[in-house]
Amino acid sequence: MAGSATAAIALGYLLPAGSVELTLEELCTASPLNSRCKDYLPGVQAKDERGQPIQVNQLLPTVPPGSRVAAKGLPNPPIVYLVVTNPPMIAEYAISSVCTHLGCTVAWKADQNQFVCPCHGSRYDNQGRVVHGPARRNLGLLTVVVKQNQVRLVDHQPAIDPRVKAP
């Protein structure tokens, strides 16, 4: 037993485990309520179609619940849609504008309560789920962090997909 213990200790020194420490971006994306993330602003600032930063206190009074608000900031997708919930809050996810059929940019059609692809006619419901092909996959989702009156876009899947029903 003493020999096994000595061998295990020697191997630990010779073959150290790789570091598994998360970057602050990874930590705060996975656990935004962590105390180290108090003043950290992940991702990039969301901007409106004119390129102006989106301020929460200016956006929420001007759009009704259920709205989808176009935002820019990430290189890909170039446009995402913020989701305004009821009571008026910005959801923790945004919907990608990239059609899953051939990559065209879908548009939100409020009068139809759907995202519509102008290229081949794919349609998605207000959560980005396919309702009419040729697309077969739902629109992608990205993480949204609302902090310090800012809307931040994080190029990462949200921890919970709002389109999946809990068991």
N, C-alpha and C. Protein backbone atom coordinates (compact mmCIF):
# COMPACT_ATOMS: atom_id res chain seq x y z
N MET A 1 0.81 -1.19 0.00
CA MET A 1 0.00 0.00 0.00
C MET A 1 0.86 1.25 0.00
N ALA A 2 1.96 1.19 0.75
CA ALA A 2 2.85 2.35 0.81
C ALA A 2 3.44 2.64 -0.56
N GLY A 3 3.78 1.58 -1.29
CA GLY A 3 4.33 1.75 -2.64
C GLY A 3 3.31 2.36 -3.58
N SER A 4 2.06 1.94 -3.49
CA SER A 4 0.99 2.48 -4.34
C SER A 4 0.76 3.96 -4.05
N ALA A 5 0.76 4.31 -2.77
CA ALA A 5 0.55 5.69 -2.38
C ALA A 5 1.70 6.56 -2.88
N THR A 6 2.92 6.07 -2.74
CA THR A 6 4.08 6.81 -3.22
C THR A 6 4.02 6.99 -4.73
N ALA A 7 3.63 5.94 -5.45
CA ALA A 7 3.52 6.01 -6.91
C ALA A 7 2.46 7.01 -7.33
N ALA A 8 1.33 7.02 -6.64
CA ALA A 8 0.26 7.96 -6.97
C ALA A 8 0.71 9.40 -6.77
N ILE A 9 1.42 9.65 -5.68
CA ILE A 9 1.92 11.01 -5.41
C ILE A 9 2.94 11.40 -6.47
N ALA A 10 3.84 10.49 -6.82
CA ALA A 10 4.86 10.78 -7.83
C ALA A 10 4.21 11.07 -9.18
N LEU A 11 3.21 10.29 -9.55
CA LEU A 11 2.53 10.53 -10.82
C LEU A 11 1.81 11.87 -10.81
N GLY A 12 1.28 12.27 -9.67
CA GLY A 12 0.62 13.57 -9.55
C GLY A 12 1.57 14.72 -9.84
N TYR A 13 2.81 14.58 -9.41
CA TYR A 13 3.81 15.62 -9.67
C TYR A 13 4.32 15.57 -11.10
N LEU A 14 4.45 14.38 -11.64
CA LEU A 14 4.97 14.23 -12.99
C LEU A 14 3.94 14.57 -14.06
N LEU A 15 2.68 14.26 -13.81
CA LEU A 15 1.60 14.50 -14.78
C LEU A 15 0.52 15.36 -14.13
N PRO A 16 0.79 16.65 -13.92
CA PRO A 16 -0.21 17.47 -13.25
C PRO A 16 -1.45 17.64 -14.14
N ALA A 17 -2.59 17.73 -13.49
CA ALA A 17 -3.85 17.95 -14.23
C ALA A 17 -3.83 19.33 -14.84
N GLY A 18 -4.46 19.47 -16.00
CA GLY A 18 -4.56 20.77 -16.65
C GLY A 18 -5.43 21.70 -15.82
N SER A 19 -5.17 22.96 -15.91
CA SER A 19 -5.95 23.94 -15.17
C SER A 19 -7.39 23.96 -15.68
N VAL A 20 -8.33 23.96 -14.76
CA VAL A 20 -9.73 24.00 -15.13
C VAL A 20 -10.38 25.30 -14.67
N GLU A 21 -9.57 26.29 -14.35
CA GLU A 21 -10.12 27.56 -13.91
C GLU A 21 -10.80 28.26 -15.07
N LEU A 22 -11.99 28.74 -14.82
CA LEU A 22 -12.77 29.42 -15.84
C LEU A 22 -12.32 30.87 -15.99
N THR A 23 -12.45 31.40 -17.19
CA THR A 23 -12.24 32.83 -17.37
C THR A 23 -13.43 33.54 -16.73
N LEU A 24 -13.29 34.83 -16.47
CA LEU A 24 -14.38 35.59 -15.88
C LEU A 24 -15.59 35.58 -16.80
N GLU A 25 -15.38 35.63 -18.09
CA GLU A 25 -16.48 35.58 -19.07
C GLU A 25 -17.24 34.25 -18.95
N GLU A 26 -16.50 33.13 -18.89
CA GLU A 26 -17.13 31.81 -18.76
C GLU A 26 -17.87 31.68 -17.43
N LEU A 27 -17.23 32.13 -16.36
CA LEU A 27 -17.84 32.04 -15.03
C LEU A 27 -19.14 32.83 -14.97
N CYS A 28 -19.11 34.06 -15.44
CA CYS A 28 -20.27 34.94 -15.32
C CYS A 28 -21.37 34.57 -16.31
N THR A 29 -21.02 33.93 -17.41
CA THR A 29 -22.04 33.44 -18.32
C THR A 29 -22.76 32.25 -17.70
N ALA A 30 -22.00 31.36 -17.08
CA ALA A 30 -22.58 30.17 -16.47
C ALA A 30 -23.27 30.48 -15.15
N SER A 31 -22.73 31.42 -14.37
CA SER A 31 -23.26 31.73 -13.03
C SER A 31 -23.29 33.24 -12.82
N PRO A 32 -24.24 33.94 -13.45
CA PRO A 32 -24.23 35.41 -13.37
C PRO A 32 -24.43 35.95 -11.96
N LEU A 33 -24.96 35.15 -11.03
CA LEU A 33 -25.17 35.64 -9.66
C LEU A 33 -23.96 35.42 -8.77
N ASN A 34 -22.87 34.87 -9.30
CA ASN A 34 -21.65 34.66 -8.54
C ASN A 34 -21.14 36.02 -8.05
N SER A 35 -20.62 36.08 -6.83
CA SER A 35 -20.18 37.35 -6.25
C SER A 35 -19.06 38.01 -7.07
N ARG A 36 -18.26 37.23 -7.77
CA ARG A 36 -17.20 37.82 -8.60
C ARG A 36 -17.77 38.53 -9.82
N CYS A 37 -19.04 38.29 -10.13
CA CYS A 37 -19.66 38.85 -11.33
C CYS A 37 -20.47 40.11 -11.05
N LYS A 38 -20.42 40.60 -9.82
CA LYS A 38 -21.26 41.74 -9.42
C LYS A 38 -21.15 42.92 -10.38
N ASP A 39 -19.97 43.36 -10.71
CA ASP A 39 -19.77 44.52 -11.57
C ASP A 39 -19.30 44.15 -12.97
N TYR A 40 -19.23 42.87 -13.24
CA TYR A 40 -18.75 42.42 -14.56
C TYR A 40 -19.87 42.51 -15.59
N LEU A 41 -19.57 43.06 -16.74
CA LEU A 41 -20.52 43.15 -17.83
C LEU A 41 -20.07 42.21 -18.94
N PRO A 42 -20.73 41.06 -19.08
CA PRO A 42 -20.32 40.08 -20.09
C PRO A 42 -20.75 40.49 -21.50
N GLY A 43 -20.17 39.83 -22.47
CA GLY A 43 -20.59 40.02 -23.86
C GLY A 43 -20.35 41.42 -24.39
N VAL A 44 -21.24 41.84 -25.28
CA VAL A 44 -21.12 43.16 -25.92
C VAL A 44 -22.42 43.94 -25.72
N GLN A 45 -22.31 45.24 -25.75
CA GLN A 45 -23.46 46.13 -25.60
C GLN A 45 -24.39 45.96 -26.79
N ALA A 46 -25.67 45.75 -26.53
CA ALA A 46 -26.67 45.69 -27.61
C ALA A 46 -26.95 47.11 -28.09
N LYS A 47 -27.07 47.23 -29.41
CA LYS A 47 -27.34 48.54 -30.02
C LYS A 47 -28.59 48.46 -30.88
N ASP A 48 -29.28 49.58 -31.01
CA ASP A 48 -30.46 49.61 -31.84
C ASP A 48 -30.06 49.70 -33.31
N GLU A 49 -31.04 49.80 -34.19
CA GLU A 49 -30.76 49.81 -35.62
C GLU A 49 -29.98 51.03 -36.07
N ARG A 50 -29.97 52.10 -35.27
CA ARG A 50 -29.19 53.30 -35.58
C ARG A 50 -27.78 53.23 -35.02
N GLY A 51 -27.48 52.15 -34.27
CA GLY A 51 -26.16 52.00 -33.68
C GLY A 51 -26.02 52.60 -32.30
N GLN A 52 -27.14 53.03 -31.70
CA GLN A 52 -27.12 53.62 -30.37
C GLN A 52 -27.28 52.53 -29.31
N PRO A 53 -26.55 52.60 -28.19
CA PRO A 53 -26.70 51.60 -27.13
C PRO A 53 -28.15 51.54 -26.63
N ILE A 54 -28.64 50.34 -26.41
CA ILE A 54 -29.99 50.16 -25.89
C ILE A 54 -29.95 50.29 -24.38
N GLN A 55 -30.72 51.23 -23.86
CA GLN A 55 -30.84 51.46 -22.43
C GLN A 55 -32.18 50.88 -21.97
N VAL A 56 -32.16 50.06 -20.94
CA VAL A 56 -33.35 49.37 -20.47
C VAL A 56 -34.45 50.36 -20.10
N ASN A 57 -34.09 51.40 -19.35
CA ASN A 57 -35.10 52.36 -18.87
C ASN A 57 -35.71 53.18 -20.00
N GLN A 58 -35.09 53.21 -21.16
CA GLN A 58 -35.66 53.92 -22.31
C GLN A 58 -36.44 52.97 -23.23
N LEU A 59 -36.04 51.71 -23.28
CA LEU A 59 -36.69 50.76 -24.17
C LEU A 59 -38.03 50.27 -23.62
N LEU A 60 -38.04 49.79 -22.38
CA LEU A 60 -39.24 49.14 -21.85
C LEU A 60 -40.50 50.01 -21.85
N PRO A 61 -40.41 51.31 -21.54
CA PRO A 61 -41.65 52.11 -21.58
C PRO A 61 -42.19 52.33 -23.00
N THR A 62 -41.38 52.06 -24.01
CA THR A 62 -41.79 52.38 -25.38
C THR A 62 -42.28 51.19 -26.20
N VAL A 63 -42.13 49.96 -25.69
CA VAL A 63 -42.56 48.79 -26.44
C VAL A 63 -43.50 47.94 -25.59
N PRO A 64 -44.55 47.41 -26.20
CA PRO A 64 -45.49 46.58 -25.43
C PRO A 64 -44.94 45.18 -25.17
N PRO A 65 -45.43 44.54 -24.12
CA PRO A 65 -45.03 43.14 -23.88
C PRO A 65 -45.36 42.28 -25.10
N GLY A 66 -44.51 41.30 -25.34
CA GLY A 66 -44.67 40.44 -26.51
C GLY A 66 -43.91 40.94 -27.73
N SER A 67 -43.33 42.13 -27.64
CA SER A 67 -42.59 42.68 -28.78
C SER A 67 -41.28 41.94 -28.99
N ARG A 68 -40.81 42.02 -30.21
CA ARG A 68 -39.49 41.53 -30.57
C ARG A 68 -38.74 42.76 -31.09
N VAL A 69 -37.61 43.06 -30.47
CA VAL A 69 -36.87 44.29 -30.78
C VAL A 69 -35.54 43.92 -31.41
N ALA A 70 -35.30 44.41 -32.63
CA ALA A 70 -34.05 44.13 -33.33
C ALA A 70 -32.89 44.80 -32.60
N ALA A 71 -31.78 44.07 -32.47
CA ALA A 71 -30.59 44.60 -31.81
C ALA A 71 -29.35 44.12 -32.56
N LYS A 72 -28.31 44.95 -32.51
CA LYS A 72 -27.03 44.63 -33.14
C LYS A 72 -25.96 44.60 -32.07
N GLY A 73 -24.80 44.09 -32.44
CA GLY A 73 -23.66 44.10 -31.53
C GLY A 73 -22.71 42.96 -31.79
N LEU A 74 -23.23 41.80 -32.08
CA LEU A 74 -22.39 40.64 -32.37
C LEU A 74 -22.07 40.59 -33.87
N PRO A 75 -20.89 40.08 -34.23
CA PRO A 75 -20.59 39.96 -35.66
C PRO A 75 -21.47 38.92 -36.35
N ASN A 76 -21.80 37.85 -35.63
CA ASN A 76 -22.64 36.82 -36.22
C ASN A 76 -23.50 36.22 -35.12
N PRO A 77 -24.78 36.34 -35.17
CA PRO A 77 -25.58 36.95 -36.21
C PRO A 77 -25.53 38.48 -36.10
N PRO A 78 -25.63 39.16 -37.25
CA PRO A 78 -25.56 40.62 -37.21
C PRO A 78 -26.77 41.26 -36.55
N ILE A 79 -27.91 40.56 -36.56
CA ILE A 79 -29.13 41.06 -35.92
C ILE A 79 -29.70 39.94 -35.06
N VAL A 80 -30.10 40.30 -33.84
CA VAL A 80 -30.83 39.39 -32.97
C VAL A 80 -32.11 40.11 -32.57
N TYR A 81 -33.06 39.35 -32.06
CA TYR A 81 -34.31 39.94 -31.60
C TYR A 81 -34.45 39.74 -30.10
N LEU A 82 -34.48 40.86 -29.38
CA LEU A 82 -34.73 40.83 -27.95
C LEU A 82 -36.21 40.53 -27.73
N VAL A 83 -36.51 39.82 -26.68
CA VAL A 83 -37.89 39.44 -26.36
C VAL A 83 -38.34 40.23 -25.14
N VAL A 84 -39.43 40.98 -25.28
CA VAL A 84 -39.99 41.73 -24.17
C VAL A 84 -41.14 40.92 -23.60
N THR A 85 -41.04 40.57 -22.31
CA THR A 85 -42.02 39.71 -21.66
C THR A 85 -43.07 40.55 -20.91
N ASN A 86 -44.02 39.86 -20.31
CA ASN A 86 -45.04 40.50 -19.51
C ASN A 86 -44.96 39.96 -18.09
N PRO A 87 -44.74 40.76 -17.05
CA PRO A 87 -44.61 42.21 -17.07
C PRO A 87 -43.39 42.63 -17.86
N PRO A 88 -43.37 43.90 -18.30
CA PRO A 88 -42.29 44.34 -19.18
C PRO A 88 -40.89 44.13 -18.60
N MET A 89 -40.21 43.17 -19.19
CA MET A 89 -38.81 42.87 -18.88
C MET A 89 -38.19 42.36 -20.18
N ILE A 90 -36.88 42.40 -20.23
CA ILE A 90 -36.17 41.82 -21.37
C ILE A 90 -35.78 40.41 -20.98
N ALA A 91 -36.17 39.44 -21.81
CA ALA A 91 -35.89 38.03 -21.53
C ALA A 91 -34.39 37.77 -21.51
N GLU A 92 -34.01 36.65 -20.88
CA GLU A 92 -32.60 36.28 -20.75
C GLU A 92 -32.07 35.60 -22.01
N TYR A 93 -32.80 35.70 -23.09
CA TYR A 93 -32.36 35.13 -24.36
C TYR A 93 -32.80 36.05 -25.49
N ALA A 94 -32.11 35.94 -26.59
CA ALA A 94 -32.48 36.64 -27.82
C ALA A 94 -32.57 35.60 -28.92
N ILE A 95 -33.32 35.92 -29.96
CA ILE A 95 -33.54 35.00 -31.08
C ILE A 95 -32.69 35.47 -32.26
N SER A 96 -31.93 34.54 -32.81
CA SER A 96 -31.06 34.84 -33.95
C SER A 96 -31.90 35.16 -35.18
N SER A 97 -31.38 36.00 -36.04
CA SER A 97 -32.07 36.36 -37.29
C SER A 97 -31.62 35.50 -38.47
N VAL A 98 -30.77 34.52 -38.23
CA VAL A 98 -30.22 33.72 -39.33
C VAL A 98 -31.11 32.51 -39.58
N CYS A 99 -31.71 32.47 -40.77
CA CYS A 99 -32.57 31.35 -41.15
C CYS A 99 -31.74 30.07 -41.18
N THR A 100 -32.31 29.01 -40.63
CA THR A 100 -31.58 27.75 -40.54
C THR A 100 -31.64 26.95 -41.84
N HIS A 101 -32.31 27.47 -42.86
CA HIS A 101 -32.35 26.79 -44.15
C HIS A 101 -31.09 27.09 -44.94
N LEU A 102 -30.92 28.36 -45.34
CA LEU A 102 -29.73 28.73 -46.12
C LEU A 102 -29.03 29.98 -45.59
N GLY A 103 -29.37 30.44 -44.41
CA GLY A 103 -28.63 31.54 -43.80
C GLY A 103 -29.09 32.94 -44.15
N CYS A 104 -30.25 33.08 -44.77
CA CYS A 104 -30.78 34.42 -45.04
C CYS A 104 -31.16 35.08 -43.72
N THR A 105 -31.41 36.38 -43.76
CA THR A 105 -31.80 37.10 -42.56
C THR A 105 -33.32 37.17 -42.47
N VAL A 106 -33.88 36.59 -41.42
CA VAL A 106 -35.33 36.62 -41.23
C VAL A 106 -35.74 37.97 -40.66
N ALA A 107 -36.99 38.31 -40.88
CA ALA A 107 -37.53 39.56 -40.34
C ALA A 107 -38.70 39.25 -39.42
N TRP A 108 -38.84 40.03 -38.36
CA TRP A 108 -39.97 39.89 -37.46
C TRP A 108 -41.16 40.62 -38.06
N LYS A 109 -42.26 39.92 -38.21
CA LYS A 109 -43.51 40.49 -38.74
C LYS A 109 -44.51 40.51 -37.59
N ALA A 110 -44.60 41.64 -36.91
CA ALA A 110 -45.46 41.76 -35.73
C ALA A 110 -46.91 41.49 -36.06
N ASP A 111 -47.38 41.91 -37.24
CA ASP A 111 -48.78 41.71 -37.61
C ASP A 111 -49.11 40.22 -37.79
N GLN A 112 -48.09 39.39 -38.07
CA GLN A 112 -48.30 37.95 -38.23
C GLN A 112 -47.82 37.17 -37.01
N ASN A 113 -47.16 37.87 -36.08
CA ASN A 113 -46.58 37.25 -34.89
C ASN A 113 -45.62 36.12 -35.27
N GLN A 114 -44.84 36.36 -36.34
CA GLN A 114 -43.91 35.36 -36.85
C GLN A 114 -42.64 36.01 -37.39
N PHE A 115 -41.59 35.18 -37.46
CA PHE A 115 -40.38 35.55 -38.19
C PHE A 115 -40.53 34.95 -39.57
N VAL A 116 -40.21 35.73 -40.61
CA VAL A 116 -40.39 35.28 -41.98
C VAL A 116 -39.08 35.43 -42.74
N CYS A 117 -38.71 34.36 -43.47
CA CYS A 117 -37.52 34.41 -44.30
C CYS A 117 -37.92 34.88 -45.70
N PRO A 118 -37.28 35.95 -46.20
CA PRO A 118 -37.64 36.47 -47.52
C PRO A 118 -37.10 35.63 -48.67
N CYS A 119 -36.17 34.74 -48.41
CA CYS A 119 -35.53 33.98 -49.49
C CYS A 119 -36.37 32.80 -49.98
N HIS A 120 -36.78 31.95 -49.08
CA HIS A 120 -37.48 30.73 -49.49
C HIS A 120 -38.77 30.49 -48.71
N GLY A 121 -39.22 31.47 -47.93
CA GLY A 121 -40.52 31.40 -47.30
C GLY A 121 -40.62 30.65 -45.98
N SER A 122 -39.50 30.30 -45.38
CA SER A 122 -39.59 29.65 -44.07
C SER A 122 -40.24 30.61 -43.08
N ARG A 123 -41.01 30.03 -42.16
CA ARG A 123 -41.69 30.82 -41.14
C ARG A 123 -41.42 30.20 -39.78
N TYR A 124 -41.26 31.08 -38.80
CA TYR A 124 -40.98 30.66 -37.42
C TYR A 124 -41.96 31.39 -36.51
N ASP A 125 -42.39 30.73 -35.43
CA ASP A 125 -43.29 31.39 -34.49
C ASP A 125 -42.54 32.45 -33.68
N ASN A 126 -43.23 33.07 -32.73
CA ASN A 126 -42.62 34.18 -31.98
C ASN A 126 -41.49 33.73 -31.06
N GLN A 127 -41.29 32.42 -30.89
CA GLN A 127 -40.16 31.89 -30.13
C GLN A 127 -39.04 31.37 -31.03
N GLY A 128 -39.24 31.46 -32.34
CA GLY A 128 -38.22 30.99 -33.28
C GLY A 128 -38.35 29.53 -33.67
N ARG A 129 -39.49 28.90 -33.37
CA ARG A 129 -39.72 27.50 -33.75
C ARG A 129 -40.26 27.45 -35.17
N VAL A 130 -39.81 26.48 -35.95
CA VAL A 130 -40.26 26.33 -37.33
C VAL A 130 -41.75 26.02 -37.36
N VAL A 131 -42.49 26.78 -38.16
CA VAL A 131 -43.91 26.46 -38.38
C VAL A 131 -44.18 26.14 -39.85
N HIS A 132 -43.26 26.54 -40.74
CA HIS A 132 -43.40 26.25 -42.16
C HIS A 132 -42.01 26.23 -42.79
N GLY A 133 -41.70 25.15 -43.52
CA GLY A 133 -40.38 24.98 -44.12
C GLY A 133 -40.20 25.81 -45.37
N PRO A 134 -39.07 25.65 -45.99
CA PRO A 134 -38.21 24.48 -46.02
C PRO A 134 -37.25 24.33 -44.83
N ALA A 135 -37.11 25.33 -43.96
CA ALA A 135 -36.23 25.17 -42.80
C ALA A 135 -36.74 24.02 -41.93
N ARG A 136 -35.80 23.29 -41.34
CA ARG A 136 -36.15 22.16 -40.49
C ARG A 136 -35.77 22.38 -39.03
N ARG A 137 -34.85 23.32 -38.80
CA ARG A 137 -34.39 23.59 -37.43
C ARG A 137 -34.89 24.95 -36.96
N ASN A 138 -35.11 25.07 -35.66
CA ASN A 138 -35.53 26.33 -35.06
C ASN A 138 -34.41 27.37 -35.19
N LEU A 139 -34.80 28.64 -35.07
CA LEU A 139 -33.80 29.71 -35.04
C LEU A 139 -32.95 29.55 -33.78
N GLY A 140 -31.69 29.97 -33.87
CA GLY A 140 -30.79 29.88 -32.73
C GLY A 140 -31.14 30.89 -31.64
N LEU A 141 -30.67 30.59 -30.44
CA LEU A 141 -30.86 31.49 -29.30
C LEU A 141 -29.50 31.93 -28.77
N LEU A 142 -29.46 33.13 -28.21
CA LEU A 142 -28.26 33.66 -27.58
C LEU A 142 -28.62 34.17 -26.19
N THR A 143 -27.63 34.27 -25.34
CA THR A 143 -27.85 34.74 -23.97
C THR A 143 -27.91 36.27 -23.94
N VAL A 144 -28.82 36.78 -23.14
CA VAL A 144 -28.94 38.23 -22.91
C VAL A 144 -28.77 38.46 -21.42
N VAL A 145 -27.93 39.44 -21.08
CA VAL A 145 -27.74 39.83 -19.69
C VAL A 145 -28.16 41.29 -19.58
N VAL A 146 -29.07 41.56 -18.65
CA VAL A 146 -29.52 42.93 -18.39
C VAL A 146 -28.91 43.33 -17.06
N LYS A 147 -28.06 44.34 -17.11
CA LYS A 147 -27.33 44.75 -15.91
C LYS A 147 -26.91 46.21 -16.05
N GLN A 148 -27.01 46.95 -14.97
CA GLN A 148 -26.59 48.35 -14.93
C GLN A 148 -27.24 49.16 -16.06
N ASN A 149 -28.54 48.91 -16.29
CA ASN A 149 -29.33 49.60 -17.31
C ASN A 149 -28.86 49.31 -18.73
N GLN A 150 -28.04 48.29 -18.89
CA GLN A 150 -27.56 47.91 -20.22
C GLN A 150 -28.13 46.56 -20.62
N VAL A 151 -28.20 46.35 -21.92
CA VAL A 151 -28.55 45.05 -22.49
C VAL A 151 -27.28 44.53 -23.13
N ARG A 152 -26.82 43.36 -22.67
CA ARG A 152 -25.58 42.77 -23.16
C ARG A 152 -25.89 41.48 -23.92
N LEU A 153 -25.26 41.30 -25.06
CA LEU A 153 -25.44 40.10 -25.88
C LEU A 153 -24.23 39.19 -25.69
N VAL A 154 -24.49 37.94 -25.36
CA VAL A 154 -23.43 36.98 -25.15
C VAL A 154 -23.59 35.86 -26.17
N ASP A 155 -22.56 35.64 -26.98
CA ASP A 155 -22.62 34.64 -28.04
C ASP A 155 -22.49 33.24 -27.42
N HIS A 156 -23.56 32.84 -26.73
CA HIS A 156 -23.57 31.58 -26.01
C HIS A 156 -25.02 31.16 -25.86
N GLN A 157 -25.30 29.88 -25.98
CA GLN A 157 -26.65 29.39 -25.79
C GLN A 157 -27.11 29.73 -24.37
N PRO A 158 -28.38 30.11 -24.18
CA PRO A 158 -28.86 30.34 -22.82
C PRO A 158 -28.86 29.05 -22.02
N ALA A 159 -28.74 29.18 -20.71
CA ALA A 159 -28.70 28.00 -19.83
C ALA A 159 -29.97 27.16 -19.97
N ILE A 160 -31.10 27.84 -20.17
CA ILE A 160 -32.38 27.14 -20.32
C ILE A 160 -33.03 27.61 -21.61
N ASP A 161 -33.41 26.64 -22.44
CA ASP A 161 -34.11 26.95 -23.69
C ASP A 161 -35.59 27.18 -23.35
N PRO A 162 -36.11 28.39 -23.54
CA PRO A 162 -37.50 28.67 -23.16
C PRO A 162 -38.51 27.91 -24.02
N ARG A 163 -38.05 27.32 -25.11
CA ARG A 163 -38.96 26.61 -26.00
C ARG A 163 -39.19 25.17 -25.56
N VAL A 164 -38.38 24.70 -24.61
CA VAL A 164 -38.51 23.33 -24.13
C VAL A 164 -39.35 23.33 -22.86
N LYS A 165 -40.40 22.55 -22.87
CA LYS A 165 -41.28 22.46 -21.70
C LYS A 165 -40.60 21.65 -20.62
N ALA A 166 -40.72 22.11 -19.37
CA ALA A 166 -40.17 21.37 -18.23
C ALA A 166 -41.00 20.09 -18.03
N PRO A 167 -40.35 18.97 -17.64
CA PRO A 167 -41.10 17.72 -17.46
C PRO A 167 -42.06 17.78 -16.30
